[in-house]
Amino acid sequence: MFRRILIANRGEIAVRIIRACKDLGIESVAIYSQADSKSLHVKMADFAYKLSDDPIGGYLDIDLIIKIAKESKAEAIHPGYGFLSENATFAKRVQESGIVWIGPSAEVIANMGDKNVARALMQQNGIPIVPGTDPLNDKNMQEIAEIAKRIGYPIIFKASAGGGGKGIRVVQREEELSESFEACKREAKAFFGNDDVFMEKCITNPRHIEFQIIADSYGNVIHLGERDCSIQRRHQKLIEIAPSPSIDEGLRKRMGAVAIAAAKATKYVNAGTVEFLVDEYNHFYFMEMNTRIQVEHGITEEITGLDLVVRQIRIAGGEILELEQGDVTFQGYAIEARINAENVNADFAPNPGKITTYYPALGPSVRVDSCIYKDYEIPPFYDSMIAKLIVRATSYDLAVKKLSRALSEFTIRGVKTTIPFLQRICHDPQFKKGFFDTSYIPTNLAHLIPQEQKDDLEMVAIASALFALKKGQE
Ligand code: MV4
């Protein structure tokens, strides 16, 4: 096993990986920007190296990160999620430097990063994909209109190099086709430097169901069940649930087998996620494969009792996966709520600042993965997610109740957070019944927005006014 690992990331995932290293008796090397010098990951790691002054660019500096890995005598690099985690060039450079990459091969990352290569590979291996096309750039508008008519409206244009929510356009009718196509190409070019765009039939109001898989270097692949990530706003996940309250045992078995086939088709190694769209008839289609550990991996850990980050490190270290599919059991339900420092009442605008009070939720079956502490100042440069609240219970109903309890216990002052908004989701009848798809947040947003949260100064002003009023009445 490795003696020392460099963590090419920051925030809660860097903390999560450091914990896995400590559990395995492995030393950890942190990297950090100036803005992150007071970060928990820097305090917790055994060693820490400062990057350039650029708060984001530092974490993307391939040459410097590899140099630090060598200097610090790290034997492996864990990329976490975001930043360089799905950068095939980085994966390749790491391996060429004689350092172990904790993830799938550079080739797999590149293949899955190209949505058309991924689609073709899946199709060749009998994995169901949404009816669609190769890139359309060599086609004229008339040809594209004919293809759209054949596939049937609504259709969706997607950037080949895309992923997440960038570079997609839904088209309801032919009149909007050429305008949407051009807009999608422009966006693809702007975000990914590549204007290849393809077409798919649009699945309306799908559920987003993703399967966790793990694979070792000897061809052993198993799945660890699914997560329902349908509760999203503008392609940001807010709440994730494992298992999905809308997937029954029969469907889980079929989708799990397909997820394993997808991983085998790509010669996948390490932890990965196969994402599916599921329509109203429970037909499911391969959407994308994520070649990294994901934000929401913790709910899978809670229902399976397996530590995914530890597994990633052991697999990268050459260990055989001693688990077979039949050894994997699922216990109850786990729900993750992402707590973001955002002003929900200002269109979820980031709300960085100093944490003046911090009492995370505790108690049985409650887990908090976070990187914040009292008096910590959230830098304005990064993602607004500051904590992941994960709860576990024997049923979906009890898990929602526990999430509600934990959210009411969770106290953060100094910055506005999504806690009151998440609490309202917990009280929503449709959510409580497990009846939702990806249209849930857009449809229900108005009644889910809580009353304006007062910040500390406003609270003091209100208290003073009430005090003065009371004094005046005495
Ligand atoms: C789709 C789709 C419907 N039909 N593809 C959104 C992000 C990107 N990863 C793919 N996405 C979608 N692709 C077809 N053919 C609907 C979405 C989609 C979506 C998917 C998962 C979770 C939330 C979503 C919200 C809007 C649209």
Coordinates of C-alpha atoms and ligand atoms in Angstrom, one line a residue:
M1 CA 0.0 0.0 0.0
F2 CA 1.0 3.6 -0.5
R3 CA 3.0 5.4 2.2
R4 CA 1.9 8.9 1.1
I5 CA -0.8 10.4 -1.1
L6 CA -1.2 13.9 -2.6
I7 CA -4.7 15.3 -2.7
A8 CA -5.2 17.5 -5.7
N9 CA -8.3 19.2 -4.3
R10 CA -9.7 21.4 -1.6
G11 CA -12.7 21.8 0.7
E12 CA -14.9 19.0 2.0
I13 CA -13.7 16.3 -0.5
A14 CA -10.0 17.0 0.4
V15 CA -11.0 16.5 4.0
R16 CA -12.9 13.3 3.1
I17 CA -9.9 11.9 1.3
I18 CA -7.5 12.8 4.1
R19 CA -9.8 10.9 6.5
A20 CA -9.6 7.8 4.3
C21 CA -5.8 8.1 4.2
K22 CA -5.7 8.3 8.0
D23 CA -8.0 5.2 8.3
L24 CA -5.5 3.3 6.1
G25 CA -2.4 4.6 7.9
I26 CA -1.3 6.6 4.8
E27 CA 0.2 10.1 5.1
S28 CA -1.5 12.9 3.2
V29 CA -0.1 15.9 1.3
A30 CA -2.4 18.9 0.8
I31 CA -2.1 21.6 -1.7
Y32 CA -3.7 25.0 -1.2
S33 CA -4.1 28.5 -2.6
Q34 CA -3.5 31.6 -0.6
A35 CA -7.2 32.0 -0.2
D36 CA -7.4 28.5 1.4
S37 CA -4.5 28.9 3.9
K38 CA -6.9 28.7 6.8
S39 CA -8.7 25.7 5.3
L40 CA -9.4 22.5 7.3
H41 CA -7.8 20.3 4.6
V42 CA -4.5 22.2 5.2
K43 CA -4.8 21.7 9.0
M44 CA -5.7 18.1 8.7
A45 CA -3.1 16.9 6.2
D46 CA 0.3 15.7 7.3
F47 CA 2.0 18.0 4.8
A48 CA 0.8 21.1 2.9
Y49 CA 2.2 22.9 -0.1
K50 CA 1.2 26.4 -1.2
L51 CA 0.2 26.9 -4.9
S52 CA 0.3 30.1 -6.9
D53 CA -1.7 33.2 -5.9
D54 CA -4.4 32.4 -8.4
P55 CA -7.3 30.9 -6.3
I56 CA -8.6 28.6 -8.9
G57 CA -5.7 28.4 -11.4
G58 CA -3.5 27.0 -8.7
Y59 CA -5.6 23.9 -8.4
L60 CA -5.4 23.4 -12.2
D61 CA -1.7 23.8 -12.5
I62 CA -0.7 20.4 -13.7
D63 CA 3.1 21.0 -13.8
L64 CA 3.3 22.4 -10.3
I65 CA 1.0 19.7 -8.8
I66 CA 3.2 17.0 -10.3
K67 CA 6.3 18.8 -9.1
I68 CA 4.9 19.0 -5.5
A69 CA 4.0 15.3 -5.6
K70 CA 7.5 14.4 -6.5
E71 CA 9.1 16.8 -4.0
S72 CA 6.9 15.6 -1.2
K73 CA 7.5 11.9 -2.2
A74 CA 3.8 11.2 -2.7
E75 CA 3.4 7.8 -4.4
A76 CA -0.2 8.5 -5.7
I77 CA -2.5 11.4 -6.5
H78 CA -6.2 11.5 -5.6
P79 CA -8.0 14.2 -7.7
G80 CA -11.4 14.3 -5.8
Y81 CA -14.2 15.8 -7.9
G82 CA -14.2 18.9 -10.1
F83 CA -10.8 20.7 -10.9
L84 CA -8.6 18.2 -12.6
S85 CA -10.5 15.0 -11.7
E86 CA -11.8 14.3 -15.3
N87 CA -8.8 15.8 -17.1
A88 CA -7.3 13.0 -19.2
T89 CA -4.1 15.0 -19.8
F90 CA -3.6 15.3 -16.1
A91 CA -4.2 11.6 -15.5
K92 CA -1.7 10.7 -18.3
R93 CA 0.9 13.2 -17.0
V94 CA 0.6 11.8 -13.5
Q95 CA 1.2 8.2 -14.7
E96 CA 4.0 9.2 -17.0
S97 CA 5.7 10.7 -13.9
G98 CA 5.7 7.4 -12.2
I99 CA 3.0 8.4 -9.8
V100 CA -0.1 6.3 -9.3
W101 CA -3.4 7.9 -10.5
I102 CA -6.3 7.1 -8.2
G103 CA -8.9 6.8 -10.9
P104 CA -9.6 5.1 -14.3
S105 CA -7.1 5.3 -17.1
A106 CA -6.6 8.5 -19.1
E107 CA -8.1 6.7 -22.1
V108 CA -11.3 5.9 -20.3
I109 CA -11.6 9.5 -19.0
A110 CA -11.1 10.8 -22.6
N111 CA -13.6 8.4 -24.0
M112 CA -16.3 9.1 -21.5
G113 CA -15.6 12.8 -21.8
D114 CA -16.6 12.7 -25.4
K115 CA -20.4 12.0 -25.4
N116 CA -20.4 10.6 -28.9
V117 CA -17.6 8.1 -28.2
A118 CA -19.4 7.1 -25.0
R119 CA -22.8 6.7 -26.9
A120 CA -21.1 4.6 -29.7
L121 CA -19.3 2.4 -27.2
M122 CA -22.5 1.8 -25.2
Q123 CA -24.5 1.1 -28.4
Q124 CA -21.9 -1.5 -29.6
N125 CA -22.3 -3.3 -26.3
G126 CA -26.1 -3.4 -26.2
I127 CA -26.5 -0.7 -23.6
P128 CA -29.8 1.2 -24.2
I129 CA -29.1 4.8 -25.3
V130 CA -31.5 7.6 -26.2
P131 CA -32.3 7.5 -29.9
G132 CA -30.1 10.1 -31.5
T133 CA -27.3 11.0 -33.9
D134 CA -23.5 11.5 -34.3
P135 CA -22.3 15.1 -34.4
L136 CA -24.3 17.2 -36.9
N137 CA -21.7 19.7 -38.0
D138 CA -21.4 18.4 -41.6
K139 CA -25.2 18.5 -42.0
N140 CA -27.2 21.4 -43.4
M141 CA -30.3 22.8 -41.7
Q142 CA -32.7 20.9 -44.0
E143 CA -31.0 17.6 -43.3
I144 CA -31.1 18.3 -39.5
A145 CA -34.8 19.2 -39.8
E146 CA -35.4 15.8 -41.5
I147 CA -33.6 13.9 -38.8
A148 CA -35.5 15.8 -36.1
K149 CA -38.8 14.9 -37.8
R150 CA -37.8 11.3 -38.0
I151 CA -36.8 11.2 -34.3
G152 CA -39.9 13.1 -33.3
Y153 CA -40.2 16.4 -31.3
P154 CA -39.3 17.4 -28.7
I155 CA -35.6 16.8 -29.5
I156 CA -32.5 18.0 -27.6
F157 CA -29.2 19.3 -28.9
K158 CA -26.2 18.5 -26.8
A159 CA -22.5 19.5 -27.0
S160 CA -20.3 16.4 -27.7
A161 CA -17.8 17.7 -25.2
G162 CA -20.5 18.7 -22.7
G163 CA -21.7 17.2 -19.5
G164 CA -23.6 18.5 -16.5
G165 CA -26.0 21.2 -17.8
K166 CA -23.9 23.3 -20.2
G167 CA -24.4 23.2 -23.9
I168 CA -27.9 21.7 -24.1
R169 CA -31.0 23.0 -25.9
V170 CA -34.5 21.5 -25.9
V171 CA -36.4 22.1 -29.1
Q172 CA -40.2 21.7 -29.1
R173 CA -41.0 22.4 -32.8
E174 CA -39.3 22.8 -36.1
E175 CA -39.6 26.7 -36.1
E176 CA -37.1 26.8 -33.2
L177 CA -34.7 24.3 -34.7
S178 CA -32.1 26.4 -36.5
E179 CA -32.0 29.1 -33.8
S180 CA -31.4 26.5 -31.1
F181 CA -28.8 24.6 -33.1
E182 CA -26.8 27.8 -33.6
A183 CA -27.1 28.8 -30.0
C184 CA -26.1 25.3 -28.8
K185 CA -23.0 25.4 -31.1
R186 CA -22.0 28.9 -29.8
E187 CA -22.4 27.7 -26.2
A188 CA -20.4 24.5 -26.9
K189 CA -17.6 26.5 -28.4
A190 CA -17.6 29.0 -25.5
F191 CA -17.6 26.4 -22.8
F192 CA -15.7 23.5 -24.3
G193 CA -13.7 25.0 -27.2
N194 CA -15.4 22.5 -29.5
D195 CA -18.6 23.2 -31.4
D196 CA -19.6 19.6 -32.1
V197 CA -23.3 19.2 -31.4
F198 CA -25.5 16.1 -31.7
M199 CA -29.2 15.4 -31.4
E200 CA -31.2 13.1 -29.1
K201 CA -34.9 12.5 -28.6
C202 CA -35.9 14.5 -25.6
I203 CA -37.2 12.4 -22.7
T204 CA -39.7 14.7 -20.9
N205 CA -39.5 15.0 -17.1
P206 CA -37.1 12.1 -16.7
R207 CA -35.8 10.9 -13.4
H208 CA -32.0 11.0 -13.0
I209 CA -30.9 7.7 -11.6
E210 CA -27.2 6.8 -11.3
F211 CA -25.5 3.6 -10.4
Q212 CA -22.3 3.4 -8.4
I213 CA -19.9 0.9 -9.7
I214 CA -16.5 -0.2 -8.5
A215 CA -14.0 -2.2 -10.6
D216 CA -10.5 -3.5 -9.8
S217 CA -7.5 -3.9 -12.2
Y218 CA -8.3 -7.6 -12.7
G219 CA -11.7 -7.3 -14.5
N220 CA -13.9 -7.6 -11.4
V221 CA -16.8 -5.2 -11.5
I222 CA -19.7 -4.8 -9.1
H223 CA -22.5 -2.2 -8.6
L224 CA -23.4 -0.6 -5.3
G225 CA -27.0 0.3 -6.2
E226 CA -28.5 3.5 -7.4
R227 CA -28.9 7.1 -6.3
D228 CA -31.9 9.2 -7.2
C229 CA -30.6 12.7 -8.1
S230 CA -33.7 14.1 -9.6
I231 CA -34.0 16.9 -7.1
Q232 CA -32.0 19.5 -9.0
R233 CA -32.1 23.2 -9.7
R234 CA -30.3 24.5 -12.9
H235 CA -28.3 21.2 -13.0
Q236 CA -27.1 21.6 -9.4
K237 CA -28.2 18.6 -7.3
L238 CA -29.8 19.7 -4.0
I239 CA -30.8 16.3 -2.5
E240 CA -29.8 12.8 -3.4
I241 CA -31.4 9.6 -2.2
A242 CA -30.2 5.9 -2.1
P243 CA -32.0 3.8 -3.0
S244 CA -34.4 5.6 -5.3
P245 CA -37.9 5.5 -3.8
S246 CA -39.3 5.0 -7.3
I247 CA -37.1 2.0 -8.5
D248 CA -38.4 -1.4 -7.5
E249 CA -36.2 -4.5 -7.0
G250 CA -36.8 -5.9 -10.6
L251 CA -35.8 -2.6 -12.2
R252 CA -32.8 -2.2 -9.9
K253 CA -31.6 -5.7 -11.0
R254 CA -31.9 -4.9 -14.7
M255 CA -30.3 -1.4 -14.4
G256 CA -27.5 -2.7 -12.2
A257 CA -26.7 -5.4 -14.8
V258 CA -26.6 -2.8 -17.5
A259 CA -24.4 -0.5 -15.4
I260 CA -21.9 -3.3 -14.9
A261 CA -22.0 -4.1 -18.7
A262 CA -21.3 -0.3 -19.3
A263 CA -18.3 -0.4 -17.0
K264 CA -17.0 -3.6 -18.6
A265 CA -17.4 -2.1 -22.1
T266 CA -15.1 0.8 -21.2
K267 CA -12.6 -1.5 -19.4
Y268 CA -13.3 0.7 -16.3
V269 CA -11.1 0.6 -13.2
N270 CA -11.8 2.3 -9.9
A271 CA -15.0 3.9 -8.7
G272 CA -17.4 5.4 -11.3
T273 CA -21.0 6.3 -11.9
V274 CA -23.3 5.3 -14.8
E275 CA -26.0 7.9 -15.2
F276 CA -29.4 6.9 -16.6
L277 CA -32.5 8.9 -17.6
V278 CA -35.7 7.0 -16.6
D279 CA -38.9 7.9 -18.3
E280 CA -42.5 7.7 -17.1
Y281 CA -42.8 4.1 -18.4
N282 CA -39.7 3.1 -16.5
H283 CA -37.7 2.8 -19.7
F284 CA -34.1 3.7 -19.0
Y285 CA -31.4 5.1 -21.2
F286 CA -27.6 5.5 -20.6
M287 CA -26.9 9.2 -20.3
E288 CA -23.2 9.7 -19.2
M289 CA -20.5 8.0 -17.3
N290 CA -18.7 10.0 -14.5
T291 CA -15.1 8.9 -14.1
R292 CA -14.6 10.3 -10.6
I293 CA -15.7 10.0 -7.1
Q294 CA -18.9 12.0 -6.8
V295 CA -20.2 14.6 -4.3
E296 CA -23.0 12.2 -3.4
H297 CA -21.0 9.0 -2.9
G298 CA -21.7 9.1 0.9
I299 CA -25.3 7.9 0.7
T300 CA -24.1 4.8 -1.1
E301 CA -21.6 4.3 1.7
E302 CA -24.3 4.6 4.2
I303 CA -26.6 1.9 2.7
T304 CA -23.8 -0.5 1.8
G305 CA -21.4 -0.1 4.7
L306 CA -18.5 0.3 2.3
D307 CA -16.0 3.1 2.3
L308 CA -15.7 4.2 -1.4
V309 CA -12.6 6.4 -1.0
V310 CA -10.8 3.6 0.9
R311 CA -11.8 1.3 -1.9
Q312 CA -10.5 3.7 -4.6
I313 CA -7.1 3.9 -2.9
R314 CA -6.9 0.1 -2.4
I315 CA -7.8 -0.6 -6.0
A316 CA -5.2 1.9 -7.2
G317 CA -2.7 0.2 -5.0
G318 CA -3.3 -3.0 -7.0
E319 CA -5.5 -4.9 -4.5
I320 CA -8.1 -7.3 -5.8
L321 CA -11.8 -6.6 -5.2
E322 CA -12.6 -9.5 -2.9
L323 CA -16.4 -8.6 -3.0
E324 CA -18.7 -10.2 -5.4
Q325 CA -22.1 -8.8 -6.3
G326 CA -23.8 -11.2 -4.0
D327 CA -21.8 -9.9 -1.0
V328 CA -23.3 -6.4 -1.5
T329 CA -26.3 -5.8 0.7
F330 CA -28.4 -2.7 1.1
Q331 CA -29.7 -1.4 4.4
G332 CA -32.5 1.1 4.6
Y333 CA -32.4 4.6 3.0
A334 CA -29.9 7.4 3.1
I335 CA -30.5 11.0 2.0
E336 CA -28.0 13.7 1.4
A337 CA -28.9 17.4 1.6
R338 CA -26.3 19.8 0.2
I339 CA -25.9 22.8 2.4
N340 CA -24.8 25.8 0.4
A341 CA -23.8 29.3 1.5
E342 CA -26.4 31.0 -0.7
N343 CA -29.1 33.5 -0.5
V344 CA -32.1 31.6 -1.7
N345 CA -34.1 34.8 -1.8
A346 CA -31.7 36.3 -4.2
D347 CA -31.9 33.6 -6.9
F348 CA -29.5 31.4 -4.8
A349 CA -26.7 33.9 -5.1
P350 CA -23.5 32.8 -3.4
N351 CA -23.2 34.2 0.1
P352 CA -19.6 33.8 1.3
G353 CA -18.4 35.3 4.6
K354 CA -17.4 34.4 8.1
I355 CA -19.1 31.6 10.0
T356 CA -20.0 33.2 13.4
T357 CA -21.9 30.2 14.9
Y358 CA -21.6 26.6 13.9
Y359 CA -23.4 23.6 15.5
P360 CA -23.6 20.7 13.0
A361 CA -26.4 18.2 13.4
L362 CA -25.5 15.2 15.4
G363 CA -27.1 12.1 16.9
P364 CA -27.8 8.6 15.7
S365 CA -27.5 7.9 11.9
V366 CA -26.5 11.5 11.1
R367 CA -23.3 12.2 9.2
V368 CA -21.8 15.6 8.2
D369 CA -19.1 15.9 5.6
S370 CA -17.9 19.4 5.7
C371 CA -14.9 21.7 5.7
I372 CA -16.2 24.6 7.8
Y373 CA -15.8 25.5 11.5
K374 CA -16.7 28.4 13.8
D375 CA -14.8 31.7 12.7
Y376 CA -13.9 30.1 9.3
E377 CA -14.2 32.6 6.5
I378 CA -15.7 31.1 3.3
P379 CA -13.6 32.4 0.4
P380 CA -15.7 33.9 -2.5
F381 CA -13.8 32.0 -5.2
Y382 CA -15.1 28.5 -5.0
D383 CA -18.3 26.4 -5.1
S384 CA -20.9 27.5 -2.5
M385 CA -21.4 24.0 -1.0
I386 CA -20.1 24.1 2.6
A387 CA -21.5 20.9 4.1
K388 CA -23.2 17.7 3.1
L389 CA -25.8 16.4 5.6
I390 CA -26.3 12.7 5.3
V391 CA -29.0 10.8 7.3
R392 CA -29.9 7.1 7.4
A393 CA -33.0 5.3 8.4
T394 CA -34.9 2.0 7.8
S395 CA -37.5 3.4 5.5
Y396 CA -37.7 6.4 3.1
D397 CA -40.4 8.0 5.3
L398 CA -38.2 7.8 8.4
A399 CA -35.2 9.1 6.5
V400 CA -37.1 12.2 5.4
K401 CA -38.2 12.7 9.0
K402 CA -34.6 12.3 10.2
L403 CA -33.4 14.8 7.6
S404 CA -35.9 17.3 8.8
R405 CA -34.8 16.8 12.4
A406 CA -31.2 17.1 11.5
L407 CA -31.8 20.3 9.4
S408 CA -33.6 21.9 12.3
E409 CA -30.7 21.1 14.6
F410 CA -28.0 22.4 12.1
T411 CA -27.1 25.9 13.1
I412 CA -25.0 28.1 10.9
R413 CA -24.8 31.9 11.4
G414 CA -22.8 34.6 9.7
V415 CA -23.8 33.5 6.2
K416 CA -27.2 32.7 4.6
T417 CA -27.6 29.0 3.7
T418 CA -30.0 26.7 1.9
I419 CA -31.0 25.0 5.2
P420 CA -34.5 26.6 5.4
F421 CA -35.1 25.8 1.7
L422 CA -34.1 22.1 2.2
Q423 CA -36.4 22.0 5.3
R424 CA -39.4 23.1 3.1
I425 CA -38.7 20.3 0.7
C426 CA -38.8 17.8 3.7
H427 CA -42.3 19.1 4.4
D428 CA -43.6 18.9 0.9
P429 CA -46.2 16.1 0.4
Q430 CA -45.0 15.0 -3.0
F431 CA -41.4 14.7 -1.8
K432 CA -42.5 12.9 1.4
K433 CA -44.3 10.3 -0.8
G434 CA -41.2 9.9 -3.0
F435 CA -43.2 11.2 -6.1
F436 CA -40.8 13.4 -8.0
D437 CA -38.8 13.7 -11.2
T438 CA -36.4 16.3 -12.6
S439 CA -39.3 18.7 -13.0
Y440 CA -39.9 18.8 -9.2
I441 CA -37.8 21.9 -8.3
P442 CA -38.7 24.1 -11.4
T443 CA -42.4 23.2 -10.8
N444 CA -42.4 23.8 -7.0
L445 CA -39.8 26.5 -6.6
A446 CA -42.3 29.3 -5.7
H447 CA -43.7 27.6 -2.7
L448 CA -40.4 26.1 -1.6
I449 CA -38.7 29.5 -1.3
P450 CA -38.7 30.4 2.5
Q451 CA -39.2 33.7 4.1
E452 CA -36.2 36.1 3.8
Q453 CA -33.4 35.0 6.3
K454 CA -32.3 37.9 8.4
D455 CA -28.5 38.2 8.8
D456 CA -26.8 38.9 12.2
L457 CA -26.9 42.7 11.8
E458 CA -30.6 42.8 10.9
M459 CA -31.4 40.5 13.8
V460 CA -29.6 43.0 16.2
A461 CA -31.5 45.9 14.6
I462 CA -34.8 44.2 15.1
A463 CA -34.0 43.1 18.7
S464 CA -32.9 46.7 19.5
A465 CA -36.1 48.1 18.0
L466 CA -38.3 45.7 20.0
F467 CA -36.3 46.4 23.2
A468 CA -36.7 50.2 22.7
L469 CA -40.5 49.7 22.1
K470 CA -40.9 47.6 25.2
K471 CA -38.9 50.2 27.2
G472 CA -41.1 53.0 26.0
Q473 CA -44.2 51.1 27.1
E474 CA -43.0 50.5 30.7
Ligands
MV4_1 C1 -31.5 14.8 -21.5 C2 -32.8 15.1 -21.0 C3 -33.9 14.6 -21.7 N1 -33.7 13.9 -22.9 N2 -31.4 14.1 -22.6 C4 -29.2 17.6 -18.4 C5 -27.8 17.6 -18.1 C6 -27.1 16.6 -19.0 N3 -26.2 15.8 -18.2 C7 -28.2 15.9 -19.6 N4 -29.4 16.4 -19.3 C8 -30.6 16.0 -19.8 N5 -30.5 15.2 -20.9 C9 -32.5 13.7 -23.3 N6 -32.3 13.0 -24.4 C10 -33.0 15.8 -19.9 C11 -31.9 16.3 -19.2 C12 -32.1 17.1 -18.1 C13 -31.8 16.6 -16.8 C14 -31.1 15.4 -16.6 C15 -30.8 15.0 -15.4 C16 -31.1 15.7 -14.3 C17 -31.7 16.9 -14.4 C18 -32.1 17.4 -15.7 C19 -32.7 18.6 -15.8 C20 -33.0 19.1 -17.0 C21 -32.7 18.3 -18.2

